[in-house]
Amino acid sequence: KIMEEYPYLGKVEIKRSIPSTIKINIVEKSAKCYVKMKDTYYLLSDDLLVVEESSKPYKEMDLVELRCNDIAFCVVGKFLRFNNNGSYDAYEKLYNAMEKYELVDKIDNIELETRFDIYFTYDGRIEVYIGESDDADMKIRFFKGIISKLGDEAEGYLDLTSTKEASFKPKDPLN
């Protein structure tokens, strides 16, 4: 009952000690990302449980924005559902690889146009197209090596659909 009433709780332990002591240990779910649908923002946990809704963006929380046209169901206290299970799998593979290579803090958004057409924005300056999420781990490892060579000032577009080669197009400074 407590978990239904407060979806942002990850774990609740209740221990009773004789004669009259009750200990309650509460662990809150951590926010992983958010999604915007119409004019409402939804905060999502690591397992994509919708934990909160707001009329204001979660920008101050420095979370990844999930952009996806394939969302079928988004209700507080329930798990986010996609029309196509492949969209969830694609998101999970990509996000897990980003976490593994410690890039999440600089990821602004992940955009799943389809499960075969995935983009993300890095540090507000590099727009990356990865195509599908197959080989997400290898593509993100490859990306990490590329950004270390590009430096902290590079802005542009990176095509990372292949794990063998990538192409970078600098942003036009006049636009």
XYZ file of N, CA and C in Angstrom:
525
model
N 0.834 -1.200 0.000
C 0.000 0.000 0.000
C 0.876 1.259 0.000
N 1.915 1.282 0.805
C 2.800 2.447 0.875
C 3.437 2.711 -0.489
N 3.880 1.638 -1.157
C 4.561 1.780 -2.454
C 3.608 2.345 -3.513
N 2.340 1.985 -3.467
C 1.372 2.515 -4.424
C 1.121 3.997 -4.182
N 1.070 4.381 -2.925
C 0.784 5.765 -2.554
C 1.972 6.694 -2.847
N 3.194 6.165 -2.703
C 4.411 6.954 -2.885
C 5.332 6.243 -3.865
N 5.106 6.405 -5.183
C 5.860 5.643 -6.184
C 7.359 5.925 -6.210
N 7.795 7.025 -5.609
C 9.220 7.361 -5.626
C 10.010 6.591 -4.564
N 9.324 5.760 -3.777
C 10.025 4.943 -2.792
C 10.563 3.689 -3.472
N 11.833 3.438 -3.294
C 12.444 2.262 -3.895
C 12.306 1.032 -3.029
N 12.433 1.230 -1.717
C 12.402 0.095 -0.808
C 11.941 0.590 0.562
N 11.068 -0.149 1.175
C 10.609 0.165 2.531
C 10.746 -1.094 3.368
N 11.505 -0.983 4.464
C 11.659 -2.103 5.397
C 11.065 -1.703 6.730
N 10.217 -2.553 7.249
C 9.620 -2.300 8.560
C 10.046 -3.441 9.477
N 10.695 -3.082 10.590
C 11.151 -4.080 11.567
C 10.524 -3.762 12.915
N 10.067 -4.782 13.532
C 9.442 -4.622 14.839
C 10.324 -5.277 15.885
N 10.561 -4.560 16.964
C 11.320 -5.103 18.093
C 10.395 -5.140 19.308
N 10.458 -6.206 20.025
C 9.637 -6.374 21.224
C 10.205 -5.485 22.320
N 9.483 -4.770 23.095
C 8.038 -4.794 23.207
C 7.330 -3.751 22.340
N 7.901 -2.570 22.147
C 7.090 -1.535 21.485
C 7.889 -0.637 20.547
N 8.838 -1.205 19.786
C 9.646 -0.404 18.886
C 9.425 -0.856 17.439
N 9.216 0.107 16.590
C 9.097 -0.167 15.153
C 10.136 0.694 14.438
N 10.970 0.054 13.600
C 11.964 0.785 12.811
C 11.541 0.729 11.353
N 11.513 1.888 10.714
C 11.151 1.974 9.307
C 12.354 2.531 8.547
N 12.813 1.771 7.566
C 13.936 2.189 6.737
C 13.400 2.427 5.316
N 13.578 3.653 4.812
C 13.051 4.015 3.500
C 14.207 4.401 2.571
N 14.213 3.795 1.386
C 15.190 4.138 0.361
C 14.421 4.699 -0.834
N 14.754 5.919 -1.215
C 14.064 6.581 -2.314
C 14.631 6.138 -3.662
N 13.773 6.003 -4.673
C 14.242 5.705 -6.029
C 15.003 6.927 -6.547
N 16.063 6.684 -7.283
C 16.799 7.816 -7.846
C 16.232 8.149 -9.232
N 16.208 9.427 -9.540
C 15.720 9.878 -10.840
C 16.774 9.586 -11.893
N 16.325 9.124 -13.038
C 17.232 8.765 -14.128
C 17.073 9.731 -15.296
N 15.830 10.065 -15.605
C 15.567 10.934 -16.740
C 14.159 11.497 -16.625
N 13.790 12.284 -17.604
C 12.421 12.790 -17.648
C 11.936 12.792 -19.085
N 10.619 12.838 -19.223
C 10.006 12.872 -20.539
C 8.955 13.976 -20.527
N 8.789 14.651 -21.658
C 7.770 15.684 -21.791
C 6.697 15.171 -22.744
N 5.462 15.274 -22.291
C 4.326 14.912 -23.138
C 3.347 16.074 -23.075
N 3.111 16.674 -24.226
C 2.314 17.906 -24.336
C 2.953 18.954 -23.449
N 2.259 19.476 -22.452
C 2.822 20.507 -21.580
C 3.177 19.982 -20.199
N 3.307 18.665 -20.070
C 3.583 18.059 -18.772
C 4.898 17.291 -18.819
N 5.658 17.424 -17.747
C 6.937 16.733 -17.609
C 6.765 15.598 -16.594
N 7.381 14.438 -16.889
C 7.290 13.279 -16.011
C 8.691 12.834 -15.622
N 8.921 12.708 -14.335
C 10.196 12.256 -13.802
C 10.187 10.731 -13.743
N 11.263 10.101 -14.242
C 11.334 8.639 -14.343
C 12.484 8.094 -13.504
N 12.240 6.967 -12.864
C 13.281 6.304 -12.077
C 14.163 5.462 -13.007
N 15.131 4.785 -12.411
C 16.054 3.977 -13.216
C 15.368 2.823 -13.933
N 14.239 2.351 -13.424
C 13.504 1.289 -14.112
C 12.309 1.843 -14.899
N 12.326 3.161 -15.142
C 11.318 3.892 -15.902
C 9.945 3.875 -15.251
N 9.932 3.865 -13.915
C 8.706 4.086 -13.178
C 8.454 5.593 -13.167
N 7.254 6.001 -13.487
C 6.901 7.425 -13.487
C 6.664 7.814 -12.030
N 7.557 8.639 -11.475
C 7.486 8.952 -10.046
C 6.873 10.313 -9.744
N 6.776 11.166 -10.757
C 6.270 12.509 -10.478
C 5.907 13.190 -11.779
N 4.959 14.125 -11.708
C 4.656 14.951 -12.869
C 4.715 16.410 -12.465
N 5.019 17.256 -13.434
C 5.177 18.682 -13.161
C 4.848 19.482 -14.412
N 4.438 20.714 -14.213
C 4.224 21.604 -15.354
C 5.522 22.327 -15.719
N 6.566 22.144 -14.898
C 7.864 22.774 -15.135
C 8.903 21.711 -15.481
N 9.860 22.067 -16.342
C 10.907 21.090 -16.702
C 11.837 20.787 -15.524
N 12.499 19.675 -15.598
C 13.421 19.237 -14.552
C 14.853 19.655 -14.866
N 15.022 20.785 -15.503
C 16.357 21.247 -15.919
C 17.321 21.368 -14.744
N 16.832 21.873 -13.598
C 17.702 22.080 -12.448
C 18.238 20.767 -11.870
N 17.622 19.658 -12.222
C 18.068 18.361 -11.713
C 19.147 17.750 -12.599
N 19.457 18.375 -13.714
C 20.510 17.924 -14.613
C 20.309 16.463 -15.027
N 19.097 16.170 -15.517
C 18.746 14.827 -15.957
C 18.697 14.752 -17.471
N 18.777 13.556 -17.988
C 18.646 13.308 -19.413
C 17.169 13.420 -19.796
N 16.900 14.153 -20.872
C 15.533 14.203 -21.389
C 15.365 13.078 -22.406
N 14.355 12.267 -22.209
C 14.021 11.202 -23.158
C 12.983 11.763 -24.114
N 13.326 11.795 -25.392
C 12.394 12.248 -26.422
C 12.004 11.034 -27.250
N 10.697 10.767 -27.277
C 10.251 9.554 -27.957
C 8.795 9.698 -28.375
N 8.520 9.373 -29.625
C 7.154 9.416 -30.133
C 6.439 8.083 -29.938
N 7.103 7.123 -29.334
C 6.581 5.762 -29.223
C 6.012 5.454 -27.833
N 5.775 6.469 -27.008
C 5.276 6.239 -25.654
C 3.777 5.944 -25.707
N 3.399 4.819 -25.120
C 2.005 4.394 -25.120
C 1.290 4.770 -23.827
N 2.044 4.832 -22.705
C 1.416 4.976 -21.407
C 2.383 5.667 -20.462
N 1.934 6.755 -19.834
C 2.784 7.509 -18.913
C 1.896 8.058 -17.793
N 1.858 7.329 -16.675
C 1.010 7.690 -15.542
C 1.830 7.561 -14.265
N 1.735 8.553 -13.380
C 2.471 8.522 -12.123
C 2.121 7.250 -11.343
N 3.158 6.594 -10.857
C 2.987 5.368 -10.094
C 3.010 4.108 -10.950
N 3.076 4.263 -12.269
C 3.104 3.127 -13.197
C 4.390 3.202 -14.018
N 4.738 2.094 -14.645
C 5.921 2.067 -15.488
C 5.609 2.672 -16.854
N 6.555 3.446 -17.365
C 6.437 4.001 -18.712
C 6.368 2.836 -19.687
N 5.426 2.892 -20.609
C 5.311 1.825 -21.604
C 5.406 2.416 -23.000
N 6.029 1.645 -23.862
C 6.189 2.023 -25.251
C 5.234 1.194 -26.106
N 4.883 1.710 -27.269
C 4.071 0.938 -28.213
C 4.850 -0.273 -28.714
N 6.147 -0.091 -28.862
C 7.018 -1.141 -29.381
C 8.057 -1.472 -28.316
N 8.116 -2.706 -27.870
C 9.089 -3.092 -26.845
C 10.528 -2.837 -27.280
N 10.764 -2.806 -28.565
C 12.099 -2.529 -29.075
C 12.590 -1.150 -28.673
N 11.675 -0.199 -28.492
C 12.068 1.156 -28.066
C 12.641 1.119 -26.659
N 12.014 0.355 -25.768
C 12.530 0.231 -24.407
C 13.904 -0.416 -24.422
N 14.041 -1.491 -25.170
C 15.326 -2.188 -25.254
C 16.423 -1.276 -25.789
N 16.093 -0.495 -26.814
C 17.064 0.427 -27.416
C 17.497 1.471 -26.399
N 16.537 2.058 -25.698
C 16.842 3.064 -24.684
C 17.713 2.469 -23.583
N 17.326 1.306 -23.090
C 18.053 0.680 -21.995
C 19.503 0.361 -22.385
N 19.713 -0.193 -23.571
C 21.074 -0.510 -24.039
C 21.930 0.755 -24.107
N 21.358 1.799 -24.695
C 22.111 3.038 -24.869
C 22.411 3.700 -23.526
N 21.401 3.842 -22.690
C 21.600 4.506 -21.396
C 22.589 3.727 -20.529
N 22.470 2.411 -20.500
C 23.393 1.599 -19.701
C 24.832 1.756 -20.181
N 25.041 1.833 -21.484
C 26.392 2.047 -22.017
C 26.898 3.436 -21.626
N 26.022 4.433 -21.672
C 26.423 5.785 -21.267
C 26.810 5.826 -19.787
N 26.067 5.095 -18.960
C 26.407 5.015 -17.535
C 27.747 4.301 -17.348
N 27.923 3.196 -18.040
C 29.144 2.395 -17.920
C 30.386 3.225 -18.230
N 30.299 4.066 -19.252
C 31.456 4.874 -19.654
C 31.422 6.280 -19.065
N 30.597 6.467 -18.030
C 30.535 7.701 -17.236
C 30.296 8.945 -18.088
N 29.311 8.850 -18.981
C 28.977 9.972 -19.861
C 27.630 10.618 -19.541
N 26.833 9.981 -18.705
C 25.456 10.434 -18.470
C 25.388 11.896 -18.039
N 26.317 12.341 -17.223
C 26.279 13.726 -16.726
C 26.367 14.768 -17.837
N 26.880 14.383 -18.989
C 27.011 15.339 -20.093
C 26.028 15.066 -21.233
N 25.115 14.121 -21.029
C 24.105 13.823 -22.042
C 22.887 14.703 -21.776
N 22.514 15.508 -22.750
C 21.364 16.401 -22.592
C 20.058 15.678 -22.885
N 20.050 14.888 -23.946
C 18.829 14.181 -24.311
C 19.166 12.948 -25.140
N 18.216 12.036 -25.126
C 18.245 10.863 -25.989
C 16.947 10.905 -26.768
N 17.065 10.835 -28.094
C 15.885 10.920 -28.941
C 15.717 9.624 -29.722
N 14.601 8.949 -29.446
C 14.280 7.711 -30.152
C 13.174 8.024 -31.146
N 13.562 8.363 -32.372
C 12.539 8.589 -33.392
C 11.876 7.259 -33.710
N 12.695 6.234 -33.885
C 12.262 4.838 -33.937
C 13.389 4.064 -33.260
N 13.199 2.787 -33.065
C 14.281 2.028 -32.429
C 15.488 1.870 -33.349
N 15.319 2.228 -34.628
C 16.419 2.164 -35.586
C 16.987 3.541 -35.912
N 16.437 4.557 -35.301
C 16.773 5.945 -35.614
C 16.959 6.712 -34.304
N 18.160 6.601 -33.714
C 18.413 7.133 -32.380
C 19.501 8.207 -32.424
N 19.232 9.286 -31.695
C 20.142 10.422 -31.584
C 20.371 10.730 -30.111
N 21.454 11.431 -29.814
C 21.600 12.037 -28.494
C 22.455 13.292 -28.625
N 22.328 14.172 -27.648
C 23.103 15.411 -27.635
C 24.055 15.357 -26.455
N 25.323 15.635 -26.742
C 26.378 15.597 -25.744
C 26.823 17.008 -25.399
N 26.722 17.366 -24.144
C 27.274 18.615 -23.612
C 26.754 19.861 -24.342
N 25.563 19.772 -24.920
C 24.975 20.911 -25.615
C 25.720 21.336 -26.870
N 26.661 20.524 -27.332
C 27.494 20.961 -28.455
C 27.714 19.915 -29.546
N 27.497 18.659 -29.261
C 27.692 17.626 -30.275
C 26.411 16.799 -30.393
N 25.840 16.817 -31.589
C 24.653 16.015 -31.867
C 25.119 14.721 -32.519
N 24.730 13.608 -31.913
C 25.233 12.303 -32.325
C 24.097 11.450 -32.869
N 24.324 10.858 -34.027
C 23.373 9.926 -34.616
C 23.992 8.539 -34.525
N 23.303 7.606 -33.836
C 23.864 6.254 -33.727
C 23.087 5.226 -34.539
N 21.975 5.644 -35.145
C 21.168 4.682 -35.885
C 20.445 3.775 -34.920
N 20.725 2.478 -34.974
C 20.085 1.551 -34.048
C 20.988 1.285 -32.853
N 20.409 0.665 -31.829
C 21.151 0.462 -30.578
C 21.989 -0.807 -30.553
N 21.946 -1.586 -31.639
C 22.838 -2.742 -31.687
C 24.263 -2.231 -31.523
N 25.051 -2.938 -30.788
C 26.436 -2.533 -30.510
C 26.510 -1.205 -29.757
N 25.484 -0.894 -28.951
C 25.469 0.373 -28.202
C 26.714 0.513 -27.338
N 27.119 -0.550 -26.685
C 28.302 -0.491 -25.828
C 29.539 -0.103 -26.634
N 29.723 -0.741 -27.772
C 30.890 -0.455 -28.611
C 30.811 0.965 -29.189
N 29.616 1.378 -29.607
C 29.446 2.722 -30.177
C 29.741 3.799 -29.138
N 29.294 3.595 -27.902
C 29.538 4.591 -26.862
C 31.010 4.600 -26.449
N 31.644 3.446 -26.420
C 33.093 3.400 -26.140
C 33.858 4.127 -27.247
N 33.455 3.906 -28.481
C 34.040 4.583 -29.648
C 33.820 6.094 -29.520
N 32.601 6.483 -29.150
C 32.272 7.898 -28.971
C 33.168 8.536 -27.911
N 33.372 7.849 -26.801
C 34.209 8.404 -25.734
C 35.628 8.684 -26.244
N 36.156 7.780 -27.051
C 37.482 8.005 -27.639
C 37.483 9.184 -28.602
N 36.426 9.326 -29.376
C 36.325 10.428 -30.344
C 36.270 11.771 -29.635
N 35.440 11.889 -28.600
C 35.329 13.192 -27.930
C 36.612 13.579 -27.211
N 37.386 12.583 -26.781
C 38.661 12.924 -26.144
C 39.623 13.542 -27.168
N 39.492 13.151 -28.420
C 40.347 13.721 -29.479
C 39.797 15.055 -29.999
N 38.483 15.225 -29.982
C 37.875 16.465 -30.474
C 38.132 17.646 -29.536
N 38.226 17.370 -28.236
C 38.459 18.431 -27.270
C 37.164 19.017 -26.735
N 37.320 19.975 -25.830
C 36.177 20.546 -25.111
C 35.454 21.663 -25.850
N 35.982 22.101 -26.959
C 35.374 23.228 -27.667
C 34.634 22.821 -28.942
N 34.878 21.628 -29.419
C 34.285 21.197 -30.693
C 32.767 21.182 -30.625
N 32.149 21.679 -31.699
C 30.698 21.659 -31.847
C 30.389 21.108 -33.220
N 29.359 20.271 -33.288
C 29.009 19.757 -34.596
C 28.141 18.529 -34.541
N 28.228 17.756 -35.626
C 27.382 16.597 -35.836
C 28.265 15.377 -36.048
N 27.955 14.301 -35.335
C 28.760 13.087 -35.405
C 27.875 11.922 -35.824
N 28.266 11.253 -36.908
C 27.556 10.060 -37.362
C 28.314 8.854 -36.832
N 27.639 8.112 -35.962
C 28.261 6.985 -35.280
C 27.491 5.695 -35.560
N 26.965 5.580 -36.773
C 26.166 4.402 -37.111
C 27.029 3.152 -37.281
N 28.292 3.350 -37.549
C 29.219 2.233 -37.721
C 30.153 2.165 -36.516
N 30.578 0.964 -36.176
C 31.559 0.819 -35.101
C 32.988 0.833 -35.645
N 33.108 0.956 -36.967
C 34.436 0.950 -37.597
C 34.933 2.349 -37.960
N 33.974 3.242 -38.281
C 34.364 4.603 -38.632
C 33.236 5.559 -38.280
N 33.607 6.807 -38.070
C 32.630 7.843 -37.749
C 32.955 9.065 -38.579
N 31.957 9.904 -38.778
C 32.230 11.162 -39.473
C 31.733 12.323 -38.627
N 32.567 13.345 -38.536
C 32.242 14.537 -37.754
C 32.173 15.735 -38.684
N 31.086 16.484 -38.593
C 30.923 17.707 -39.363
C 30.833 18.862 -38.387
N 31.827 19.748 -38.406
C 31.789 20.901 -37.482
C 30.560 21.778 -37.753
N 30.038 22.367 -36.701
C 28.917 23.265 -36.826
C 29.384 24.533 -37.529
N 28.564 25.030 -38.418
C 28.868 26.272 -39.143
C 28.800 27.430 -38.152
N 29.916 28.160 -37.942
C 29.927 29.243 -36.945
C 28.971 30.390 -37.298
N 28.492 30.452 -38.520
C 27.572 31.524 -38.911
C 26.130 31.191 -38.559
N 25.844 29.945 -38.191
C 24.460 29.548 -37.852
C 24.270 29.379 -36.384
